[in-house]
Amino acid sequence: MITFFVAIIILVAGYFTYGKLVENIFGSRQERTTPAYTLADGVDYVPMNTKRNAMIQLLNIAGVGPIFGPIMGALYGPVAFLWIVLGAIFAGGVHDYLTGMISIRNRGAHLPELAGKFLGKTMKHAVNAFSILLLVLVGTVFVSAPASLLDGLTPEVITLGTIVAIIFLYYIVATILPIDKIIGRLYPIFGLLLLISAVGIGGALIVKGAPIPELTLENLHPDGLAIFPLLFLTISCGALSGFHATQSPIISRTTQNEKQGRKIFYGMMITEAIIAMIWAAAAMSLFDANELNTILKESGPAAVVSELSIMSLGAFGGTLAILGVIVLPITSGDTAFRSARMIIADYVRVGQKKFSSRLWIALPMFVISVGLTQIDFNILWRYFSWANQSTAMIALWVGAMYLGLQRKNHWIATIPALFITMVTFTYILHAPIGFHLSKPISYAGAALITIAAMFAFINGLKKRLNKGEPIKVDDELGEAS
C-alpha cells in the first residue's frame, strides 16, 4: 500500500509545484476581463464562481474513463500507477490548463478554432470533423455505460431500452438549455455522489488493509498485451485525455478570473487522477489478474464496478458507490453533446441565443448517436480511445505553438505532445481497427511521423517568429478595460 499512498501524495504535490510552474510560464493575469463578461449571452457565456466551475469541470471530464480505463489498465499491474501519476502531472494537467486558458484568451474558442489559428487553416477543418466525431462517440459510450449499470439496479419491468431513452432525453434537455439552468444546478448534487463513490471505495481499501501491490515495471497482463502503446490508450482519462480539450472551453466561457484557471483546469485533472488511482488499486487488490481478465471479457468493466462496490462497501454503500459511478458518464455525456453543438455553431457561424438554432444543430447528432448504440461497446471503446488520445496530441501541439509564439518555454507541452504522437501512431498503424501492420514497421513508421512532426513544429515556429511582425496570440476582446 506504500506505492498507493506515495502516488496520492505526489499527485497533490504536483498540483502545488508543477501546476504552479505551468501557471507562471503561461502568465495568467487577474486584470484581464474574461469572455464570461465580454461575451455574456445568458446561454453559454455565463459568469460562475470558482467552486461551481471546478465541480462542473470535474464532472465534465470524469466520465467512465477514470474508472473503466484504470480497471482495464489494472491488468498490466502496478506499472499502471506510474502512468497515472506522471501522465497527470506532466501531460494531462498541462493539456487541460493550456486548452482552458488559451480558450479564455481567445473568446472561449473550441479546439478546432484554436488549431486553425495556431497550426494552420487546414487543421481547423480536419480538427472540427475529428472533434465532432470524438464527442458523438463519447456521448454514445456515455449512454451505454451508465445504462448498463442502471439496468442492474432497476426492476425488470424497466427495460434497458427505456433507460437509454431516459438518458438521451436528459442529454437533449441539458444540451439545449442555458448552462446555468440544468448543468449548473444539478452538478453540485451529482458531485456529492461522485465524492461518496470515490472516498467510499478509497476509504474501504485503507480500512480493510487491502493488499494493493507495490510498484513494479513488470508487465503482468494475462494476455501478454504490450505496455506500449496499449496502456497509454487504455488509461486515458485519469492521466491524459483529449476529451478534456473539448470540455475545458465550456468552462472557459464561464470563468470569472484567469487566476482561477489552475484550480479549475489543472486541479481537477489531478483530482481525476486520484479517482483513477483508487479504482486501479481496488481492481488490483480485490481481483487477481486472471479473474479480472475473465470478468472484463465476459461482462465488461461495468460488472467489475458493481462487484468492487458491493465487495468493498456492502449492499447499501455499494449501491451509493455505483450511483456515483453512474453520475460520471452522464455528466460527461451531456456536456459532450453540448460541446459538439457549440463547435458546430461556431463553425457554421450560427448564434445560439435562439432556442430553434440550438435545436436544429443538436437533434441530428442524437439521431446519429442512437444508431451508434447498436454497435458493440468494446468496438466503440477502441475507436474512442484512439480518437481521444489523438485529440490530446493535437491539443498539446496547439499549446506548444501558443507558448512558442510568445517566446515562452514551449517544452512543457512539446515533450508530452511528442510522446503521445508516438503512442497514437504506433497504435493505429498496428491495431486491427487501423492498418494492422507488423510491430517493427508500426514502431518505425510512428517514429518517423513523430520526428517529422517535431521538425514541422520547429520549422513552423521559426518561420512565424522570423516574419518580424507582431504575432497576435490573444484576442483583444479579452483585454482589461
Tab-separated table of C-alpha atoms in Angstrom:
chain	number	residue	atom	x	y	z
A	1	MET	CA	0.000	0.000	0.000
A	2	ILE	CA	3.055	2.252	0.243
A	3	THR	CA	3.035	2.824	-3.528
A	4	PHE	CA	-0.617	3.888	-3.383
A	5	PHE	CA	-0.058	6.456	-0.609
A	6	VAL	CA	3.111	7.829	-2.212
A	7	ALA	CA	1.313	8.169	-5.552
A	8	ILE	CA	-1.512	10.202	-3.980
A	9	ILE	CA	0.994	12.442	-2.177
A	10	ILE	CA	2.961	13.043	-5.397
A	11	LEU	CA	-0.218	13.926	-7.278
A	12	VAL	CA	-1.233	16.510	-4.671
A	13	ALA	CA	2.314	17.898	-4.543
A	14	GLY	CA	2.308	18.089	-8.344
A	15	TYR	CA	-0.628	20.483	-8.253
A	16	PHE	CA	1.190	22.892	-5.932
A	17	THR	CA	4.591	22.651	-7.656
A	18	TYR	CA	4.453	21.742	-11.346
A	19	GLY	CA	0.958	23.187	-11.658
A	20	LYS	CA	2.248	26.491	-10.298
A	21	LEU	CA	5.192	26.356	-12.720
A	22	VAL	CA	2.843	25.847	-15.680
A	23	GLU	CA	0.695	28.754	-14.494
A	24	ASN	CA	3.753	31.023	-14.202
A	25	ILE	CA	5.021	30.060	-17.661
A	26	PHE	CA	1.615	30.766	-19.189
A	27	GLY	CA	1.323	34.073	-17.329
A	28	SER	CA	-2.251	34.286	-16.082
A	29	ARG	CA	-3.394	37.846	-15.432
A	30	GLN	CA	-6.024	38.760	-12.888
A	31	GLU	CA	-6.768	42.104	-14.519
A	32	ARG	CA	-7.875	40.617	-17.879
A	33	THR	CA	-11.614	40.575	-18.431
A	34	THR	CA	-12.777	37.071	-19.352
A	35	PRO	CA	-15.260	36.089	-22.117
A	36	ALA	CA	-17.848	35.270	-19.432
A	37	TYR	CA	-18.318	39.045	-19.132
A	38	THR	CA	-17.270	40.443	-22.520
A	39	LEU	CA	-19.443	37.970	-24.470
A	40	ALA	CA	-22.180	37.263	-21.892
A	41	ASP	CA	-25.241	35.804	-23.653
A	42	GLY	CA	-27.130	34.053	-20.851
A	43	VAL	CA	-26.724	30.665	-22.588
A	44	ASP	CA	-23.073	29.573	-22.851
A	45	TYR	CA	-21.239	32.717	-21.668
A	46	VAL	CA	-22.417	32.945	-18.064
A	47	PRO	CA	-20.098	34.003	-15.168
A	48	MET	CA	-19.988	31.381	-12.396
A	49	ASN	CA	-17.824	31.162	-9.274
A	50	THR	CA	-14.708	29.001	-8.868
A	51	LYS	CA	-16.289	26.218	-6.818
A	52	ARG	CA	-19.139	25.810	-9.260
A	53	ASN	CA	-16.834	25.883	-12.280
A	54	ALA	CA	-14.388	23.438	-10.693
A	55	MET	CA	-17.136	20.934	-9.866
A	56	ILE	CA	-18.654	21.201	-13.344
A	57	GLN	CA	-15.211	20.806	-14.938
A	58	LEU	CA	-14.509	17.696	-12.844
A	59	LEU	CA	-17.841	16.123	-13.697
A	60	ASN	CA	-17.421	17.107	-17.355
A	61	ILE	CA	-14.031	15.433	-17.749
A	62	ALA	CA	-14.524	12.482	-15.379
A	63	GLY	CA	-16.775	10.144	-17.348
A	64	VAL	CA	-16.344	6.391	-17.108
A	65	GLY	CA	-12.793	6.950	-18.387
A	66	PRO	CA	-11.076	7.355	-14.969
A	67	ILE	CA	-12.948	4.246	-13.745
A	68	PHE	CA	-13.295	1.859	-16.689
A	69	GLY	CA	-9.840	2.760	-18.077
A	70	PRO	CA	-7.902	2.149	-14.827
A	71	ILE	CA	-9.863	-1.074	-14.193
A	72	MET	CA	-8.807	-2.377	-17.607
A	73	GLY	CA	-5.331	-0.925	-17.102
A	74	ALA	CA	-5.043	-2.805	-13.795
A	75	LEU	CA	-4.423	-5.950	-15.864
A	76	TYR	CA	-0.926	-4.608	-16.578
A	77	GLY	CA	-0.124	-4.433	-12.858
A	78	PRO	CA	1.261	-1.575	-10.738
A	79	VAL	CA	3.068	-0.065	-13.729
A	80	ALA	CA	-0.353	1.496	-14.395
A	81	PHE	CA	0.130	3.643	-11.263
A	82	LEU	CA	3.239	5.154	-12.813
A	83	TRP	CA	1.408	6.313	-15.927
A	84	ILE	CA	-1.469	7.787	-13.923
A	85	VAL	CA	0.866	9.851	-11.735
A	86	LEU	CA	3.407	11.002	-14.333
A	87	GLY	CA	0.798	11.366	-17.045
A	88	ALA	CA	-1.499	13.532	-14.937
A	89	ILE	CA	1.230	15.871	-13.662
A	90	PHE	CA	3.368	16.320	-16.778
A	91	ALA	CA	0.856	15.732	-19.589
A	92	GLY	CA	-2.812	15.743	-18.537
A	93	GLY	CA	-2.596	18.733	-16.202
A	94	VAL	CA	-0.595	20.742	-18.746
A	95	HIS	CA	-3.021	19.753	-21.514
A	96	ASP	CA	-6.119	20.755	-19.529
A	97	TYR	CA	-4.684	24.008	-18.211
A	98	LEU	CA	-3.379	25.217	-21.569
A	99	THR	CA	-6.530	24.340	-23.530
A	100	GLY	CA	-8.691	26.065	-20.933
A	101	MET	CA	-6.551	29.177	-20.613
A	102	ILE	CA	-5.806	29.602	-24.323
A	103	SER	CA	-9.545	29.322	-24.912
A	104	ILE	CA	-10.158	32.080	-22.345
A	105	ARG	CA	-7.638	34.259	-24.183
A	106	ASN	CA	-9.446	33.574	-27.475
A	107	ARG	CA	-13.114	34.322	-26.743
A	108	GLY	CA	-13.863	30.869	-25.366
A	109	ALA	CA	-12.861	29.221	-28.649
A	110	HIS	CA	-13.048	25.440	-29.011
A	111	LEU	CA	-10.172	23.240	-30.185
A	112	PRO	CA	-10.906	23.359	-33.956
A	113	GLU	CA	-10.741	27.150	-33.990
A	114	LEU	CA	-7.581	27.142	-31.875
A	115	ALA	CA	-5.995	24.515	-34.142
A	116	GLY	CA	-6.791	26.682	-37.141
A	117	LYS	CA	-5.228	29.730	-35.527
A	118	PHE	CA	-2.044	28.089	-34.284
A	119	LEU	CA	-1.497	25.096	-36.586
A	120	GLY	CA	-2.964	26.355	-39.863
A	121	LYS	CA	-6.375	26.774	-41.520
A	122	THR	CA	-6.344	23.247	-42.941
A	123	MET	CA	-6.107	21.857	-39.405
A	124	LYS	CA	-9.227	23.794	-38.429
A	125	HIS	CA	-11.408	21.818	-40.838
A	126	ALA	CA	-9.767	18.481	-40.008
A	127	VAL	CA	-9.932	19.008	-36.244
A	128	ASN	CA	-13.511	20.246	-36.487
A	129	ALA	CA	-14.650	16.964	-38.061
A	130	PHE	CA	-12.442	14.939	-35.736
A	131	SER	CA	-13.702	16.702	-32.596
A	132	ILE	CA	-17.352	16.211	-33.526
A	133	LEU	CA	-16.682	12.522	-34.231
A	134	LEU	CA	-14.991	12.147	-30.836
A	135	LEU	CA	-17.775	13.955	-28.989
A	136	VAL	CA	-20.555	11.919	-30.592
A	137	LEU	CA	-18.595	8.728	-29.801
A	138	VAL	CA	-18.136	9.922	-26.207
A	139	GLY	CA	-21.810	10.771	-25.884
A	140	THR	CA	-22.756	7.329	-27.211
A	141	VAL	CA	-20.314	5.471	-24.961
A	142	PHE	CA	-21.598	7.522	-22.024
A	143	VAL	CA	-25.154	6.417	-22.766
A	144	SER	CA	-24.325	2.708	-22.989
A	145	ALA	CA	-22.136	2.520	-19.864
A	146	PRO	CA	-24.482	4.134	-17.285
A	147	ALA	CA	-27.477	2.392	-18.856
A	148	SER	CA	-25.805	-0.981	-18.243
A	149	LEU	CA	-25.107	-0.090	-14.609
A	150	LEU	CA	-28.636	1.231	-14.007
A	151	ASP	CA	-30.099	-1.874	-15.618
A	152	GLY	CA	-28.600	-3.917	-12.788
A	153	LEU	CA	-30.216	-1.709	-10.123
A	154	THR	CA	-33.728	-1.250	-11.522
A	155	PRO	CA	-36.718	-3.658	-11.575
A	156	GLU	CA	-37.071	-5.947	-14.583
A	157	VAL	CA	-40.139	-4.035	-15.782
A	158	ILE	CA	-37.847	-1.118	-16.599
A	159	THR	CA	-36.030	-2.304	-19.705
A	160	LEU	CA	-32.553	-1.324	-20.859
A	161	GLY	CA	-34.156	0.441	-23.844
A	162	THR	CA	-36.267	2.560	-21.505
A	163	ILE	CA	-33.188	3.586	-19.504
A	164	VAL	CA	-31.315	4.516	-22.695
A	165	ALA	CA	-34.293	6.624	-23.833
A	166	ILE	CA	-34.438	8.475	-20.480
A	167	ILE	CA	-30.708	9.239	-20.601
A	168	PHE	CA	-31.000	10.510	-24.173
A	169	LEU	CA	-33.938	12.725	-23.169
A	170	TYR	CA	-31.879	14.245	-20.348
A	171	TYR	CA	-28.964	14.793	-22.762
A	172	ILE	CA	-31.197	16.649	-25.209
A	173	VAL	CA	-32.519	18.962	-22.485
A	174	ALA	CA	-29.045	19.606	-20.988
A	175	THR	CA	-27.558	20.252	-24.438
A	176	ILE	CA	-30.139	22.837	-25.461
A	177	LEU	CA	-30.983	24.772	-22.272
A	178	PRO	CA	-28.687	27.522	-20.868
A	179	ILE	CA	-25.770	26.095	-18.879
A	180	ASP	CA	-26.915	27.522	-15.538
A	181	LYS	CA	-30.435	26.048	-15.800
A	182	ILE	CA	-29.678	22.306	-15.692
A	183	ILE	CA	-25.920	21.677	-15.522
A	184	GLY	CA	-25.177	24.497	-13.099
A	185	ARG	CA	-27.953	23.412	-10.697
A	186	LEU	CA	-27.729	19.616	-10.778
A	187	TYR	CA	-23.954	19.191	-10.781
A	188	PRO	CA	-23.412	20.048	-7.084
A	189	ILE	CA	-25.776	17.164	-6.232
A	190	PHE	CA	-24.048	14.865	-8.707
A	191	GLY	CA	-20.703	15.950	-7.269
A	192	LEU	CA	-21.746	14.725	-3.835
A	193	LEU	CA	-22.490	11.269	-5.261
A	194	LEU	CA	-19.109	11.298	-7.005
A	195	LEU	CA	-17.301	12.068	-3.747
A	196	ILE	CA	-19.229	9.370	-1.873
A	197	SER	CA	-18.222	6.875	-4.539
A	198	ALA	CA	-14.510	7.712	-4.681
A	199	VAL	CA	-13.995	8.355	-0.965
A	200	GLY	CA	-16.029	5.280	-0.068
A	201	ILE	CA	-14.009	2.892	-2.228
A	202	GLY	CA	-10.685	4.502	-1.263
A	203	GLY	CA	-11.558	4.522	2.433
A	204	ALA	CA	-12.618	0.878	2.314
A	205	LEU	CA	-9.270	-0.085	0.775
A	206	ILE	CA	-7.389	1.642	3.595
A	207	VAL	CA	-9.609	0.490	6.493
A	208	LYS	CA	-9.616	-3.126	5.326
A	209	GLY	CA	-5.900	-3.061	4.605
A	210	ALA	CA	-6.439	-4.238	1.051
A	211	PRO	CA	-3.357	-5.901	-0.485
A	212	ILE	CA	-2.604	-3.159	-3.015
A	213	PRO	CA	0.529	-4.309	-4.897
A	214	GLU	CA	3.720	-2.278	-4.791
A	215	LEU	CA	5.328	-0.713	-7.842
A	216	THR	CA	6.982	-2.943	-10.411
A	217	LEU	CA	7.763	-2.255	-14.056
A	218	GLU	CA	6.941	-5.844	-14.992
A	219	ASN	CA	4.098	-6.374	-17.458
A	220	LEU	CA	1.559	-8.599	-15.677
A	221	HIS	CA	-1.170	-8.632	-18.350
A	222	PRO	CA	-2.597	-12.196	-18.556
A	223	ASP	CA	-2.827	-11.999	-22.355
A	224	GLY	CA	0.661	-10.561	-22.697
A	225	LEU	CA	-0.545	-7.349	-24.361
A	226	ALA	CA	2.263	-4.821	-24.785
A	227	ILE	CA	2.512	-1.909	-22.359
A	228	PHE	CA	3.494	0.410	-25.216
A	229	PRO	CA	1.328	1.741	-26.716
A	230	LEU	CA	-1.749	-0.038	-25.292
A	231	LEU	CA	-1.527	1.037	-21.641
A	232	PHE	CA	-1.383	4.706	-22.656
A	233	LEU	CA	-4.619	4.383	-24.611
A	234	THR	CA	-6.363	2.096	-22.129
A	235	ILE	CA	-5.827	4.604	-19.305
A	236	SER	CA	-6.533	7.982	-20.878
A	237	CYS	CA	-8.918	9.822	-18.565
A	238	GLY	CA	-7.027	9.914	-15.272
A	239	ALA	CA	-3.681	10.527	-16.990
A	240	LEU	CA	-4.090	12.346	-20.332
A	241	SER	CA	-7.307	12.703	-22.293
A	242	GLY	CA	-8.133	14.683	-25.416
A	243	PHE	CA	-11.785	14.666	-24.421
A	244	HIS	CA	-10.835	17.242	-21.782
A	245	ALA	CA	-9.795	19.638	-24.568
A	246	THR	CA	-13.394	19.594	-25.762
A	247	GLN	CA	-14.733	20.280	-22.270
A	248	SER	CA	-12.403	22.992	-20.979
A	249	PRO	CA	-13.757	25.634	-23.429
A	250	ILE	CA	-17.217	25.182	-21.889
A	251	ILE	CA	-15.811	26.408	-18.579
A	252	SER	CA	-13.541	28.965	-20.241
A	253	ARG	CA	-16.803	30.723	-21.147
A	254	THR	CA	-17.964	30.809	-17.504
A	255	THR	CA	-14.666	31.542	-15.700
A	256	GLN	CA	-14.681	34.860	-13.859
A	257	ASN	CA	-10.931	35.365	-13.476
A	258	GLU	CA	-7.784	33.922	-15.101
A	259	LYS	CA	-6.229	33.244	-11.695
A	260	GLN	CA	-8.971	30.671	-11.085
A	261	GLY	CA	-7.655	28.621	-14.000
A	262	ARG	CA	-5.100	26.487	-12.129
A	263	LYS	CA	-7.689	25.221	-9.669
A	264	ILE	CA	-10.359	24.676	-12.315
A	265	PHE	CA	-8.278	23.067	-15.068
A	266	TYR	CA	-5.028	21.682	-13.633
A	267	GLY	CA	-6.530	20.940	-10.220
A	268	MET	CA	-9.487	18.970	-11.495
A	269	MET	CA	-7.160	16.891	-13.699
A	270	ILE	CA	-5.212	15.937	-10.572
A	271	THR	CA	-8.483	15.137	-8.784
A	272	GLU	CA	-9.471	12.864	-11.658
A	273	ALA	CA	-6.092	11.128	-11.424
A	274	ILE	CA	-6.719	10.402	-7.732
A	275	ILE	CA	-10.069	8.836	-8.681
A	276	ALA	CA	-8.257	6.736	-11.290
A	277	MET	CA	-5.675	5.628	-8.705
A	278	ILE	CA	-8.431	4.489	-6.331
A	279	TRP	CA	-10.206	2.333	-8.924
A	280	ALA	CA	-6.980	0.871	-10.325
A	281	ALA	CA	-5.852	-0.012	-6.795
A	282	ALA	CA	-9.236	-1.553	-5.971
A	283	ALA	CA	-9.182	-3.705	-9.101
A	284	MET	CA	-5.636	-4.915	-8.428
A	285	SER	CA	-6.230	-5.676	-4.749
A	286	LEU	CA	-9.639	-7.357	-4.871
A	287	PHE	CA	-9.129	-9.481	-8.006
A	288	ASP	CA	-6.159	-11.389	-9.320
A	289	ALA	CA	-5.235	-10.611	-12.926
A	290	ASN	CA	-6.778	-13.760	-14.433
A	291	GLU	CA	-10.051	-13.332	-12.529
A	292	LEU	CA	-10.270	-9.660	-13.501
A	293	ASN	CA	-9.497	-10.521	-17.125
A	294	THR	CA	-12.272	-13.117	-17.202
A	295	ILE	CA	-14.896	-10.735	-15.804
A	296	LEU	CA	-13.884	-8.000	-18.235
A	297	LYS	CA	-14.131	-10.351	-21.218
A	298	GLU	CA	-17.426	-11.906	-20.183
A	299	SER	CA	-19.316	-8.972	-18.669
A	300	GLY	CA	-17.291	-5.802	-19.244
A	301	PRO	CA	-15.985	-3.131	-16.824
A	302	ALA	CA	-19.483	-2.223	-15.587
A	303	ALA	CA	-19.708	-5.657	-13.937
A	304	VAL	CA	-16.332	-5.092	-12.251
A	305	VAL	CA	-17.545	-1.750	-10.875
A	306	SER	CA	-20.626	-3.403	-9.402
A	307	GLU	CA	-18.671	-6.243	-7.805
A	308	LEU	CA	-15.966	-3.943	-6.432
A	309	SER	CA	-18.552	-1.597	-4.927
A	310	ILE	CA	-20.574	-4.338	-3.202
A	311	MET	CA	-17.438	-6.179	-2.012
A	312	SER	CA	-15.940	-3.002	-0.557
A	313	LEU	CA	-18.981	-1.232	0.910
A	314	GLY	CA	-21.759	-3.788	1.231
A	315	ALA	CA	-25.196	-3.632	-0.387
A	316	PHE	CA	-26.254	-0.102	0.672
A	317	GLY	CA	-22.877	1.626	0.451
A	318	GLY	CA	-22.069	-0.270	-2.722
A	319	THR	CA	-25.282	0.922	-4.359
A	320	LEU	CA	-24.398	4.529	-3.484
A	321	ALA	CA	-20.933	3.983	-4.970
A	322	ILE	CA	-22.460	2.576	-8.154
A	323	LEU	CA	-24.754	5.620	-8.365
A	324	GLY	CA	-21.657	7.806	-8.067
A	325	VAL	CA	-20.088	5.922	-10.965
A	326	ILE	CA	-23.296	6.276	-12.996
A	327	VAL	CA	-23.197	10.040	-12.438
A	328	LEU	CA	-19.750	10.361	-14.026
A	329	PRO	CA	-20.573	9.266	-17.574
A	330	ILE	CA	-23.940	11.018	-17.561
A	331	THR	CA	-22.329	14.322	-16.546
A	332	SER	CA	-19.753	13.918	-19.318
A	333	GLY	CA	-22.199	12.710	-21.947
A	334	ASP	CA	-24.412	15.768	-21.628
A	335	THR	CA	-21.502	18.183	-21.998
A	336	ALA	CA	-20.036	16.096	-24.843
A	337	PHE	CA	-23.153	16.796	-26.894
A	338	ARG	CA	-23.201	20.391	-25.640
A	339	SER	CA	-19.591	20.860	-26.815
A	340	ALA	CA	-20.425	19.336	-30.203
A	341	ARG	CA	-23.359	21.712	-30.536
A	342	MET	CA	-21.137	24.702	-29.703
A	343	ILE	CA	-18.353	23.583	-32.086
A	344	ILE	CA	-20.793	23.148	-34.980
A	345	ALA	CA	-22.409	26.517	-34.198
A	346	ASP	CA	-19.016	28.251	-34.177
A	347	TYR	CA	-18.009	26.550	-37.411
A	348	VAL	CA	-21.153	27.498	-39.339
A	349	ARG	CA	-21.369	30.837	-37.505
A	350	VAL	CA	-24.886	30.405	-36.146
A	351	GLY	CA	-25.735	32.310	-32.960
A	352	GLN	CA	-27.063	30.240	-30.072
A	353	LYS	CA	-29.366	32.695	-28.314
A	354	LYS	CA	-32.404	31.356	-30.180
A	355	PHE	CA	-33.794	28.037	-28.952
A	356	SER	CA	-34.547	26.928	-32.525
A	357	SER	CA	-30.917	27.466	-33.556
A	358	ARG	CA	-29.734	25.190	-30.775
A	359	LEU	CA	-32.388	22.597	-31.567
A	360	TRP	CA	-31.687	22.097	-35.285
A	361	ILE	CA	-27.967	21.673	-34.612
A	362	ALA	CA	-28.415	19.252	-31.700
A	363	LEU	CA	-31.112	16.855	-32.952
A	364	PRO	CA	-29.156	15.335	-35.904
A	365	MET	CA	-26.312	14.449	-33.505
A	366	PHE	CA	-28.682	12.499	-31.302
A	367	VAL	CA	-30.110	10.620	-34.286
A	368	ILE	CA	-26.572	9.511	-35.228
A	369	SER	CA	-25.781	8.619	-31.626
A	370	VAL	CA	-28.885	6.430	-31.299
A	371	GLY	CA	-27.680	4.481	-34.333
A	372	LEU	CA	-24.196	4.063	-32.825
A	373	THR	CA	-25.631	2.459	-29.671
A	374	GLN	CA	-26.278	-0.637	-31.800
A	375	ILE	CA	-22.522	-1.168	-32.239
A	376	ASP	CA	-20.655	-3.446	-29.803
A	377	PHE	CA	-19.395	-1.431	-26.806
A	378	ASN	CA	-15.862	-2.891	-26.995
A	379	ILE	CA	-15.515	-1.764	-30.628
A	380	LEU	CA	-16.780	1.714	-29.741
A	381	TRP	CA	-14.313	1.924	-26.837
A	382	ARG	CA	-11.331	1.114	-29.081
A	383	TYR	CA	-12.213	3.856	-31.543
A	384	PHE	CA	-12.963	6.232	-28.664
A	385	SER	CA	-9.563	5.526	-27.043
A	386	TRP	CA	-7.641	6.232	-30.233
A	387	ALA	CA	-9.694	9.304	-31.149
A	388	ASN	CA	-9.347	10.530	-27.567
A	389	GLN	CA	-5.542	10.409	-27.455
A	390	SER	CA	-5.241	11.752	-31.000
A	391	THR	CA	-7.230	14.779	-29.858
A	392	ALA	CA	-4.874	15.155	-26.884
A	393	MET	CA	-1.957	15.115	-29.316
A	394	ILE	CA	-3.474	17.952	-31.358
A	395	ALA	CA	-4.312	19.994	-28.250
A	396	LEU	CA	-0.769	19.668	-26.894
A	397	TRP	CA	0.719	20.824	-30.228
A	398	VAL	CA	-1.643	23.824	-30.094
A	399	GLY	CA	-0.400	24.589	-26.575
A	400	ALA	CA	3.222	24.216	-27.644
A	401	MET	CA	2.783	26.599	-30.588
A	402	TYR	CA	0.951	29.144	-28.427
A	403	LEU	CA	3.799	29.210	-25.893
A	404	GLY	CA	6.449	29.179	-28.622
A	405	LEU	CA	4.922	32.194	-30.349
A	406	GLN	CA	5.086	34.051	-27.047
A	407	ARG	CA	8.755	33.016	-26.723
A	408	LYS	CA	7.929	31.085	-23.572
A	409	ASN	CA	9.014	27.597	-22.517
A	410	HIS	CA	7.040	25.503	-25.005
A	411	TRP	CA	8.763	22.267	-23.952
A	412	ILE	CA	6.256	21.714	-21.136
A	413	ALA	CA	3.754	20.982	-23.934
A	414	THR	CA	6.110	19.837	-26.708
A	415	ILE	CA	7.566	16.858	-24.806
A	416	PRO	CA	4.198	15.277	-23.915
A	417	ALA	CA	2.999	16.107	-27.456
A	418	LEU	CA	5.887	14.122	-28.920
A	419	PHE	CA	5.216	11.202	-26.597
A	420	ILE	CA	1.508	10.920	-27.342
A	421	THR	CA	2.177	11.383	-31.086
A	422	MET	CA	4.370	8.282	-30.945
A	423	VAL	CA	1.718	6.420	-28.940
A	424	THR	CA	-1.251	7.201	-31.202
A	425	PHE	CA	0.516	6.474	-34.481
A	426	THR	CA	2.090	3.258	-33.192
A	427	TYR	CA	-1.372	2.089	-32.174
A	428	ILE	CA	-3.255	2.979	-35.365
A	429	LEU	CA	-0.525	1.527	-37.587
A	430	HIS	CA	-0.516	-1.785	-35.688
A	431	ALA	CA	-4.094	-2.207	-34.409
A	432	PRO	CA	-6.696	-4.339	-36.238
A	433	ILE	CA	-9.020	-1.302	-36.288
A	434	GLY	CA	-6.231	0.584	-38.069
A	435	PHE	CA	-3.648	-0.503	-40.663
A	436	HIS	CA	-2.777	-3.808	-38.938
A	437	LEU	CA	0.933	-3.588	-39.792
A	438	SER	CA	3.618	-5.605	-38.026
A	439	LYS	CA	5.058	-4.277	-34.765
A	440	PRO	CA	8.517	-3.368	-36.165
A	441	ILE	CA	7.007	-1.488	-39.113
A	442	SER	CA	4.481	0.244	-36.822
A	443	TYR	CA	7.195	1.380	-34.399
A	444	ALA	CA	9.431	2.596	-37.250
A	445	GLY	CA	6.555	4.360	-39.015
A	446	ALA	CA	5.386	6.063	-35.835
A	447	ALA	CA	8.932	7.174	-35.017
A	448	LEU	CA	9.330	8.742	-38.459
A	449	ILE	CA	5.982	10.526	-38.159
A	450	THR	CA	6.896	11.814	-34.669
A	451	ILE	CA	10.272	13.122	-35.909
A	452	ALA	CA	8.550	14.752	-38.885
A	453	ALA	CA	6.018	16.382	-36.539
A	454	MET	CA	8.843	17.777	-34.417
A	455	PHE	CA	10.646	19.246	-37.454
A	456	ALA	CA	7.387	20.674	-38.817
A	457	PHE	CA	6.667	22.312	-35.447
A	458	ILE	CA	10.148	23.837	-35.069
A	459	ASN	CA	10.227	24.984	-38.688
A	460	GLY	CA	6.734	26.470	-38.491
A	461	LEU	CA	7.520	28.258	-35.245
A	462	LYS	CA	10.754	29.741	-36.628
A	463	LYS	CA	9.039	30.973	-39.787
A	464	ARG	CA	6.310	32.727	-37.842
A	465	LEU	CA	8.773	34.268	-35.397
A	466	ASN	CA	11.136	35.393	-38.168
A	467	LYS	CA	8.450	37.285	-40.084
A	468	GLY	CA	9.168	40.255	-37.873
A	469	GLU	CA	5.500	41.070	-37.483
A	470	PRO	CA	3.606	41.161	-34.168
A	471	ILE	CA	2.063	37.757	-33.641
A	472	LYS	CA	-1.431	38.043	-32.192
A	473	VAL	CA	-1.888	35.025	-29.933
A	474	ASP	CA	-4.632	36.544	-27.771
A	475	ASP	CA	-7.811	38.274	-28.908
A	476	GLU	CA	-8.081	41.947	-27.969
A	477	LEU	CA	-11.607	41.464	-26.684
A	478	GLY	CA	-10.220	39.815	-23.555
A	479	GLU	CA	-8.087	42.797	-22.526
A	480	ALA	CA	-8.973	44.676	-19.371
A	481	SER	CA	-10.943	47.845	-19.924
